[in-house]
Amino acid sequence: MVDSTPLIPDGKEKKEGHRVLCCCDSRKAVIILNVLALALTIASLIIRLVDNQYFNTWTIILYVLYLLFYSIVTWGALQFGKSAVEWGIFWAIVDIIWTSVYLARNSGWMVEGSSNRTATIVVYAIFYVFHVLIIYANWTYVSEVGKGIMSRETHSREKYSWLGLVGFCGAHNLLELMKA
C-alpha cells in the first residue's frame, strides 16, 4: 500500500518560476513571442517588397533593428542570458513610444474618411497588445534569471508547457537544435 501523505516530501523540487499567460515558463514565452515577432517582421518586409512600397532610409534601418533585436533576444533566452533579454525590453518600450509619437504626429488618417481606418486601428491595437506581452514575458524571464530561479541548472525543474504548446509552435524543435 502506498501512502500519499502530503507531509512527506516526494523528492521532487517544486517549480518556483512564473507561468507566463498560464501556458509556458518564462524562457519558452520569450523564445516563442520573439520568434513570432521575428516571423511577423519578415512577413511584413516581404509584403512591402511584393507591393513595391517605397523604402526610405529610416524604414530600412527600422527593419534591420527589428530583425536584430528579436534575433538577439531569442538567442539570449536560448543561452539563458539576461542582458540580451533586457535589451529586448528596452527595444519594445522604445518601439511603443516611437509608434505612439508617429500616430500622434500623423493622426490625420483618423479624421479623414479613410476606407482602411478600422483595419489600421485593429493593426495598431494588436501591435500594442503584442508588445505588452513581449515586455511581460521578457520582464518575467529577466526577473527569474536575476533571482536564480531560471538557469541551465534549474531549467528541468522550471520548464513548463500547457498542452504541448511549444511542440505545436515548433519552438521545441528549435530548442532541440540549439542543444546539439
PDB file of C-alpha atoms in Angstrom:
ATOM      1  CA  MET A   1       0.000   0.000   0.000  1.00  0.00           C
ATOM      2  CA  VAL A   2       1.310   3.448  -0.955  1.00  0.00           C
ATOM      3  CA  ASP A   3       0.897   6.294   1.497  1.00  0.00           C
ATOM      4  CA  SER A   4       0.081   9.559  -0.261  1.00  0.00           C
ATOM      5  CA  THR A   5       0.622  11.711   2.803  1.00  0.00           C
ATOM      6  CA  PRO A   6       1.429  15.267   1.757  1.00  0.00           C
ATOM      7  CA  LEU A   7       3.603  15.742   4.865  1.00  0.00           C
ATOM      8  CA  ILE A   8       6.348  13.548   3.439  1.00  0.00           C
ATOM      9  CA  PRO A   9       8.273  15.137   0.562  1.00  0.00           C
ATOM     10  CA  ASP A  10       8.307  13.083  -2.636  1.00  0.00           C
ATOM     11  CA  GLY A  11      11.858  14.081  -3.555  1.00  0.00           C
ATOM     12  CA  LYS A  12      10.818  16.329  -6.443  1.00  0.00           C
ATOM     13  CA  GLU A  13      11.552  20.017  -6.320  1.00  0.00           C
ATOM     14  CA  LYS A  14       8.576  22.286  -6.914  1.00  0.00           C
ATOM     15  CA  LYS A  15       8.512  24.790  -9.720  1.00  0.00           C
ATOM     16  CA  GLU A  16       9.378  28.243  -8.374  1.00  0.00           C
ATOM     17  CA  GLY A  17       9.080  30.236 -11.570  1.00  0.00           C
ATOM     18  CA  HIS A  18       6.154  32.051 -13.083  1.00  0.00           C
ATOM     19  CA  ARG A  19       3.885  30.666 -15.791  1.00  0.00           C
ATOM     20  CA  VAL A  20       3.560  33.278 -18.472  1.00  0.00           C
ATOM     21  CA  LEU A  21      -0.078  33.583 -19.582  1.00  0.00           C
ATOM     22  CA  CYS A  22      -0.681  30.217 -17.878  1.00  0.00           C
ATOM     23  CA  CYS A  23       0.786  28.390 -20.865  1.00  0.00           C
ATOM     24  CA  CYS A  24       4.561  28.131 -20.501  1.00  0.00           C
ATOM     25  CA  ASP A  25       7.615  29.049 -18.489  1.00  0.00           C
ATOM     26  CA  SER A  26       9.209  32.459 -18.941  1.00  0.00           C
ATOM     27  CA  ARG A  27      12.061  31.236 -21.139  1.00  0.00           C
ATOM     28  CA  LYS A  28       9.729  29.495 -23.591  1.00  0.00           C
ATOM     29  CA  ALA A  29       7.458  32.532 -23.633  1.00  0.00           C
ATOM     30  CA  VAL A  30      10.381  34.817 -24.526  1.00  0.00           C
ATOM     31  CA  ILE A  31      11.506  32.450 -27.271  1.00  0.00           C
ATOM     32  CA  ILE A  32       8.017  31.894 -28.715  1.00  0.00           C
ATOM     33  CA  LEU A  33       6.993  35.576 -28.674  1.00  0.00           C
ATOM     34  CA  ASN A  34      10.282  36.822 -30.125  1.00  0.00           C
ATOM     35  CA  VAL A  35      10.378  34.145 -32.841  1.00  0.00           C
ATOM     36  CA  LEU A  36       6.781  35.094 -33.680  1.00  0.00           C
ATOM     37  CA  ALA A  37       7.761  38.788 -33.756  1.00  0.00           C
ATOM     38  CA  LEU A  38      10.718  37.926 -35.987  1.00  0.00           C
ATOM     39  CA  ALA A  39       8.451  35.974 -38.353  1.00  0.00           C
ATOM     40  CA  LEU A  40       5.895  38.802 -38.444  1.00  0.00           C
ATOM     41  CA  THR A  41       8.652  41.317 -39.187  1.00  0.00           C
ATOM     42  CA  ILE A  42       9.948  39.188 -42.059  1.00  0.00           C
ATOM     43  CA  ALA A  43       6.389  38.720 -43.373  1.00  0.00           C
ATOM     44  CA  SER A  44       5.809  42.476 -43.194  1.00  0.00           C
ATOM     45  CA  LEU A  45       9.037  43.117 -45.065  1.00  0.00           C
ATOM     46  CA  ILE A  46       8.103  40.609 -47.773  1.00  0.00           C
ATOM     47  CA  ILE A  47       4.607  42.102 -48.127  1.00  0.00           C
ATOM     48  CA  ARG A  48       6.094  45.580 -48.541  1.00  0.00           C
ATOM     49  CA  LEU A  49       8.578  44.304 -51.131  1.00  0.00           C
ATOM     50  CA  VAL A  50       5.857  42.446 -53.094  1.00  0.00           C
ATOM     51  CA  ASP A  51       3.600  45.526 -53.051  1.00  0.00           C
ATOM     52  CA  ASN A  52       6.529  47.641 -54.314  1.00  0.00           C
ATOM     53  CA  GLN A  53       6.120  50.057 -51.425  1.00  0.00           C
ATOM     54  CA  TYR A  54       8.643  52.820 -51.164  1.00  0.00           C
ATOM     55  CA  PHE A  55      11.520  52.233 -48.740  1.00  0.00           C
ATOM     56  CA  ASN A  56      13.333  55.233 -47.366  1.00  0.00           C
ATOM     57  CA  THR A  57      16.496  55.016 -45.267  1.00  0.00           C
ATOM     58  CA  TRP A  58      14.588  55.129 -41.963  1.00  0.00           C
ATOM     59  CA  THR A  59      12.334  52.258 -42.961  1.00  0.00           C
ATOM     60  CA  ILE A  60      15.319  50.086 -43.842  1.00  0.00           C
ATOM     61  CA  ILE A  61      17.072  50.988 -40.567  1.00  0.00           C
ATOM     62  CA  LEU A  62      13.899  50.201 -38.631  1.00  0.00           C
ATOM     63  CA  TYR A  63      13.515  46.751 -40.232  1.00  0.00           C
ATOM     64  CA  VAL A  64      17.172  45.953 -39.568  1.00  0.00           C
ATOM     65  CA  LEU A  65      16.726  46.976 -35.914  1.00  0.00           C
ATOM     66  CA  TYR A  66      13.604  44.820 -35.562  1.00  0.00           C
ATOM     67  CA  LEU A  67      15.362  41.786 -37.035  1.00  0.00           C
ATOM     68  CA  LEU A  68      18.472  42.391 -34.954  1.00  0.00           C
ATOM     69  CA  PHE A  69      16.710  42.854 -31.620  1.00  0.00           C
ATOM     70  CA  TYR A  70      14.278  39.936 -31.978  1.00  0.00           C
ATOM     71  CA  SER A  71      17.138  37.651 -33.054  1.00  0.00           C
ATOM     72  CA  ILE A  72      19.405  38.750 -30.191  1.00  0.00           C
ATOM     73  CA  VAL A  73      16.658  38.338 -27.586  1.00  0.00           C
ATOM     74  CA  THR A  74      15.808  34.849 -28.873  1.00  0.00           C
ATOM     75  CA  TRP A  75      19.484  33.870 -28.851  1.00  0.00           C
ATOM     76  CA  GLY A  76      19.884  35.323 -25.356  1.00  0.00           C
ATOM     77  CA  ALA A  77      16.989  33.290 -23.990  1.00  0.00           C
ATOM     78  CA  LEU A  78      18.264  30.137 -25.690  1.00  0.00           C
ATOM     79  CA  GLN A  79      21.611  30.705 -23.949  1.00  0.00           C
ATOM     80  CA  PHE A  80      19.948  31.508 -20.578  1.00  0.00           C
ATOM     81  CA  GLY A  81      21.333  35.039 -20.883  1.00  0.00           C
ATOM     82  CA  LYS A  82      19.902  38.047 -19.128  1.00  0.00           C
ATOM     83  CA  SER A  83      21.455  41.083 -20.844  1.00  0.00           C
ATOM     84  CA  ALA A  84      20.132  40.358 -24.325  1.00  0.00           C
ATOM     85  CA  VAL A  85      16.593  39.973 -22.999  1.00  0.00           C
ATOM     86  CA  GLU A  86      16.961  43.238 -21.050  1.00  0.00           C
ATOM     87  CA  TRP A  87      17.784  44.924 -24.361  1.00  0.00           C
ATOM     88  CA  GLY A  88      14.600  43.372 -25.733  1.00  0.00           C
ATOM     89  CA  ILE A  89      12.582  45.085 -23.001  1.00  0.00           C
ATOM     90  CA  PHE A  90      14.278  48.374 -23.851  1.00  0.00           C
ATOM     91  CA  TRP A  91      13.576  47.905 -27.575  1.00  0.00           C
ATOM     92  CA  ALA A  92       9.893  47.066 -27.032  1.00  0.00           C
ATOM     93  CA  ILE A  93       9.399  50.188 -24.889  1.00  0.00           C
ATOM     94  CA  VAL A  94      11.216  52.365 -27.435  1.00  0.00           C
ATOM     95  CA  ASP A  95       9.095  50.847 -30.202  1.00  0.00           C
ATOM     96  CA  ILE A  96       5.860  51.591 -28.331  1.00  0.00           C
ATOM     97  CA  ILE A  97       6.946  55.197 -27.710  1.00  0.00           C
ATOM     98  CA  TRP A  98       8.169  55.598 -31.290  1.00  0.00           C
ATOM     99  CA  THR A  99       4.894  54.268 -32.706  1.00  0.00           C
ATOM    100  CA  SER A 100       2.805  56.413 -30.353  1.00  0.00           C
ATOM    101  CA  VAL A 101       4.674  59.554 -31.404  1.00  0.00           C
ATOM    102  CA  TYR A 102       4.236  58.587 -35.060  1.00  0.00           C
ATOM    103  CA  LEU A 103       0.495  58.088 -34.576  1.00  0.00           C
ATOM    104  CA  ALA A 104       0.150  61.382 -32.693  1.00  0.00           C
ATOM    105  CA  ARG A 105       2.033  63.317 -35.382  1.00  0.00           C
ATOM    106  CA  ASN A 106       0.183  61.642 -38.252  1.00  0.00           C
ATOM    107  CA  SER A 107      -3.318  61.483 -36.810  1.00  0.00           C
ATOM    108  CA  GLY A 108      -4.873  62.912 -39.965  1.00  0.00           C
ATOM    109  CA  TRP A 109      -5.834  59.441 -41.144  1.00  0.00           C
ATOM    110  CA  MET A 110      -8.230  59.206 -38.174  1.00  0.00           C
ATOM    111  CA  VAL A 111     -10.329  62.223 -39.171  1.00  0.00           C
ATOM    112  CA  GLU A 112     -10.191  61.846 -42.895  1.00  0.00           C
ATOM    113  CA  GLY A 113     -12.631  59.417 -44.465  1.00  0.00           C
ATOM    114  CA  SER A 114     -10.216  56.557 -44.997  1.00  0.00           C
ATOM    115  CA  SER A 115     -11.629  53.201 -46.031  1.00  0.00           C
ATOM    116  CA  ASN A 116      -8.846  51.384 -44.144  1.00  0.00           C
ATOM    117  CA  ARG A 117      -9.368  53.278 -40.873  1.00  0.00           C
ATOM    118  CA  THR A 118     -10.871  50.334 -38.977  1.00  0.00           C
ATOM    119  CA  ALA A 119      -8.209  47.937 -40.243  1.00  0.00           C
ATOM    120  CA  THR A 120      -5.478  50.391 -39.230  1.00  0.00           C
ATOM    121  CA  ILE A 121      -6.925  50.757 -35.737  1.00  0.00           C
ATOM    122  CA  VAL A 122      -7.082  46.972 -35.357  1.00  0.00           C
ATOM    123  CA  VAL A 123      -3.490  46.559 -36.558  1.00  0.00           C
ATOM    124  CA  TYR A 124      -2.186  49.141 -34.075  1.00  0.00           C
ATOM    125  CA  ALA A 125      -4.264  47.662 -31.233  1.00  0.00           C
ATOM    126  CA  ILE A 126      -2.746  44.237 -31.953  1.00  0.00           C
ATOM    127  CA  PHE A 127       0.695  45.886 -32.111  1.00  0.00           C
ATOM    128  CA  TYR A 128       0.279  47.395 -28.634  1.00  0.00           C
ATOM    129  CA  VAL A 129      -1.119  44.221 -27.055  1.00  0.00           C
ATOM    130  CA  PHE A 130       1.631  42.100 -28.609  1.00  0.00           C
ATOM    131  CA  HIS A 131       4.362  44.445 -27.390  1.00  0.00           C
ATOM    132  CA  VAL A 132       2.927  44.468 -23.872  1.00  0.00           C
ATOM    133  CA  LEU A 133       3.009  40.647 -23.944  1.00  0.00           C
ATOM    134  CA  ILE A 134       6.636  40.720 -25.097  1.00  0.00           C
ATOM    135  CA  ILE A 135       7.562  43.140 -22.298  1.00  0.00           C
ATOM    136  CA  TYR A 136       5.711  40.974 -19.759  1.00  0.00           C
ATOM    137  CA  ALA A 137       7.435  37.748 -20.867  1.00  0.00           C
ATOM    138  CA  ASN A 138      10.872  39.376 -21.111  1.00  0.00           C
ATOM    139  CA  TRP A 139      10.498  41.084 -17.732  1.00  0.00           C
ATOM    140  CA  THR A 140       9.399  37.848 -16.058  1.00  0.00           C
ATOM    141  CA  TYR A 141      12.349  35.976 -17.573  1.00  0.00           C
ATOM    142  CA  VAL A 142      14.882  38.646 -16.563  1.00  0.00           C
ATOM    143  CA  SER A 143      13.448  38.665 -13.044  1.00  0.00           C
ATOM    144  CA  GLU A 144      13.687  34.876 -12.751  1.00  0.00           C
ATOM    145  CA  VAL A 145      17.247  34.781 -14.095  1.00  0.00           C
ATOM    146  CA  GLY A 146      18.224  37.559 -11.676  1.00  0.00           C
ATOM    147  CA  LYS A 147      16.786  35.628  -8.724  1.00  0.00           C
ATOM    148  CA  GLY A 148      18.448  32.378  -9.807  1.00  0.00           C
ATOM    149  CA  ILE A 149      15.107  30.706 -10.485  1.00  0.00           C
ATOM    150  CA  MET A 150      15.739  30.198 -14.221  1.00  0.00           C
ATOM    151  CA  SER A 151      19.147  28.867 -15.253  1.00  0.00           C
ATOM    152  CA  ARG A 152      20.651  25.919 -17.088  1.00  0.00           C
ATOM    153  CA  GLU A 153      20.776  24.024 -13.816  1.00  0.00           C
ATOM    154  CA  THR A 154      17.166  24.729 -12.814  1.00  0.00           C
ATOM    155  CA  HIS A 155      15.562  24.581 -16.256  1.00  0.00           C
ATOM    156  CA  SER A 156      14.484  20.959 -15.904  1.00  0.00           C
ATOM    157  CA  ARG A 157      12.546  21.946 -12.768  1.00  0.00           C
ATOM    158  CA  GLU A 158      11.187  25.192 -14.227  1.00  0.00           C
ATOM    159  CA  LYS A 159      10.215  24.162 -17.743  1.00  0.00           C
ATOM    160  CA  TYR A 160       6.501  24.125 -18.307  1.00  0.00           C
ATOM    161  CA  SER A 161       4.253  23.928 -21.328  1.00  0.00           C
ATOM    162  CA  TRP A 162       0.494  23.730 -21.268  1.00  0.00           C
ATOM    163  CA  LEU A 163      -0.872  21.060 -23.659  1.00  0.00           C
ATOM    164  CA  GLY A 164       2.415  20.785 -25.528  1.00  0.00           C
ATOM    165  CA  LEU A 165       2.105  24.344 -26.834  1.00  0.00           C
ATOM    166  CA  VAL A 166       5.817  24.600 -27.517  1.00  0.00           C
ATOM    167  CA  GLY A 167       5.870  21.432 -29.612  1.00  0.00           C
ATOM    168  CA  PHE A 168       2.848  22.736 -31.509  1.00  0.00           C
ATOM    169  CA  CYS A 169       4.526  26.067 -32.244  1.00  0.00           C
ATOM    170  CA  GLY A 170       7.714  24.441 -33.474  1.00  0.00           C
ATOM    171  CA  ALA A 171       9.890  26.158 -30.873  1.00  0.00           C
ATOM    172  CA  HIS A 172      10.565  22.781 -29.267  1.00  0.00           C
ATOM    173  CA  ASN A 173      12.430  21.684 -32.393  1.00  0.00           C
ATOM    174  CA  LEU A 174      14.396  24.942 -32.344  1.00  0.00           C
ATOM    175  CA  LEU A 175      15.381  24.315 -28.731  1.00  0.00           C
ATOM    176  CA  GLU A 176      16.486  20.769 -29.527  1.00  0.00           C
ATOM    177  CA  LEU A 177      18.613  22.018 -32.420  1.00  0.00           C
ATOM    178  CA  MET A 178      20.280  24.602 -30.183  1.00  0.00           C
ATOM    179  CA  LYS A 179      21.131  21.953 -27.559  1.00  0.00           C
ATOM    180  CA  ALA A 180      23.019  19.849 -30.100  1.00  0.00           C
TER     181      ALA A 180
END
